[in-house]
Amino acid sequence: MENNEKQSITNLNIKQMIADFVGCDIQQLTVAPKLEMGDFSLPCFAMAKEKKVSPNLIAEDLKNNLMKKLPPFIKDIQTIGGYLNFYLNRNIVSQLIILNSFLPFQFSNIGQNKVVCIDYCSPNLAKYMHIGHVANLVIGESLRRIHEYLGYNVKRICYVGDYGTPFGKMVVAIKKWSDIEKIKTGGIDEIQNLYIKFAQNEVENESLIEEARNASKEIEDKKGQSYEIYKEIINIAIAECKRVVKLMDVEFDDWRGESTYSNAIENVLKELQEKNISHKENGAQIVNLEEYGLHIAVVQRSDGGSVYLTRDICAAEDRFKKYNFDKMLYVVASEQKLHFAQLFKILELMDKKYSKNLQHITYGLFSMKEGKISSRKGKQALFVDLLKEGEDSAYNFVKDKNFILENKESVVKKVARSSIAFSVLKVERNKDKVFDKEKTISFDGETAPYIQYTYARCCSLIRKYENLSLQNKTENKTENKAIQELLKLDNILKMSEYLKERTVENKLQEVYEKNFYLFKKIYQIDEAIVDAYKKNEPYILAREILDLCQEFNKFYNEFKIIDENNLNLTKQLMMIVESVKNKLEQTMPLVMIDTIIEM
Ligand code: ARG
């Protein structure tokens, strides 16, 4: 009971309030599986075992004791089958939740400004970005936004693949069939076409391969015309990549790619040898990781060439030196599981303390519903084609609407990219996902437009209410003086006592009773952000946002919110609207849904 007094509205924790009241550990409480069973339950089986009596008896006993001193926020306690079920006082708790929702986000300092590096997107520059990069980009970006929201300092790293024989081939193709000026004007398409031409010709013309090998060597040595052409290719490819990710409203802080580490490799190889981690076998440098079930890792090829793995060792070292990160996430497809397991193990063997703080964030396949997209190039659907398709559908979707407050073009863009992103983010990371534009760009179902529409609905209600208040010269701010007064009561118990005494209109009581689930959703969304962060699973938050919207729309359909004949009630109901709007505004961007104020 004493602890309860210390609880303040700024960190409203309903479960903790009950635990304090019961005198049990918060972990012991569970969420009741059905609404009829109350809001929280305390299973009494462990206690029963300890005391060697029946769980029912324990539950009954506890109940009788607790009922004598019920705090205002609990309405009733019941026992059933060895459980103690707690029923919250919906009137009081709903009001506490609404009040709390207007206060600053209580978990904003989890990150304490510590640095997190997130390596995501990271395409190979020799190829167009395809739709696999979409899933990668939006998962990485969502995690970035969630971390930042929780007070982390995030470094966004796009570790581009700018190394290896493909670039030697491109250089040769340019020398043979084009020139720097032409690729400057022709851009990424010109480069890709030349690359394809090379592939078609190399089969018959072996000397081409020899030339490409020489060019690769020059690139590695950073000299000659080949290197100059290579630099131009990279500039163009990175500019294209920047353009494409910008279409999804994403930017990066660090664009340094694999080639950055060509000079650092030697030192790392030396360190691996000196620490007896690697050894030579058939000319190659290898690390035997069989005892960890991680096979043999090659860290240098037998021809002396460097490998992806070793460049990643260098990159990790460099990033730790540069950013002093607290943790680093690599958002990379599941196929590279072994690669990252080997990387982390080798860094651990090298005694790098940070190796414990590295995490491979995997994800399932992302594909188009068959026959729904025509790709410009080859079999694989391209990133930009998908976006184009999305925008076409979004355009059809909104074309008959007249937006007054937002421009149509920007609405189309927001609907398209949010729909695409959300179709990925609403599904568990490691499950496969399908983009089906008909289902995704729709107001019905679990879609971004459904959420955007709900948000716009809140905004429209608020606009209406503001006009009405203006006409009636009432306060238009929903956070009114009463809240300020209430907040002065600095603990929950005093506050609940106060709320208990306050008379609440019947209509409002009805809202609290009938729509208690809406209030719970408003309350739970903050925890969902934290949960999504802990598990690196944006879908946890995505689901909560969907639930919140559903509950809000139920409320909207059941109650007339703006009633000119009852401004007092309207004001109270508008607090709920404003609270939902605020929660949506805070959380939608975290799962990459753009807010639209009018739809
Ligand atoms: N460029 C690589 C690929 O497309 C992904 C790089 C991921 N990041 C890393 N540090 N290995 O497969």
Short mmCIF file of C-alpha atoms in Angstrom, two decimals, residues 21 130 233 257 275 277 301 326 340 476 496-497 541 547 551 589:
data_model
loop_
_atom_site.label_atom_id
_atom_site.label_comp_id
_atom_site.label_asym_id
_atom_site.label_seq_id
_atom_site.Cartn_x
_atom_site.Cartn_y
_atom_site.Cartn_z
CA PHE A 21 -1.84 -3.09 -3.50
CA HIS A 130 15.31 -4.73 -56.12
CA ILE A 233 30.63 4.64 -61.46
CA GLY A 257 31.34 0.86 -48.44
CA LYS A 275 46.54 -14.25 -31.81
CA ILE A 277 43.09 -17.48 -34.47
CA ARG A 301 41.71 -16.32 -50.48
CA ASP A 326 26.79 0.70 -27.40
CA PHE A 340 27.33 -13.01 -39.24
CA ASN A 476 -10.64 25.55 -27.34
CA SER A 496 -8.19 8.48 -7.73
CA GLU A 497 -9.89 9.66 -4.54
CA LEU A 541 3.90 -1.67 -32.45
CA ASP A 547 -5.94 -2.08 -32.55
CA GLU A 551 -11.17 0.77 -31.00
CA PRO A 589 6.19 7.55 -38.11
#
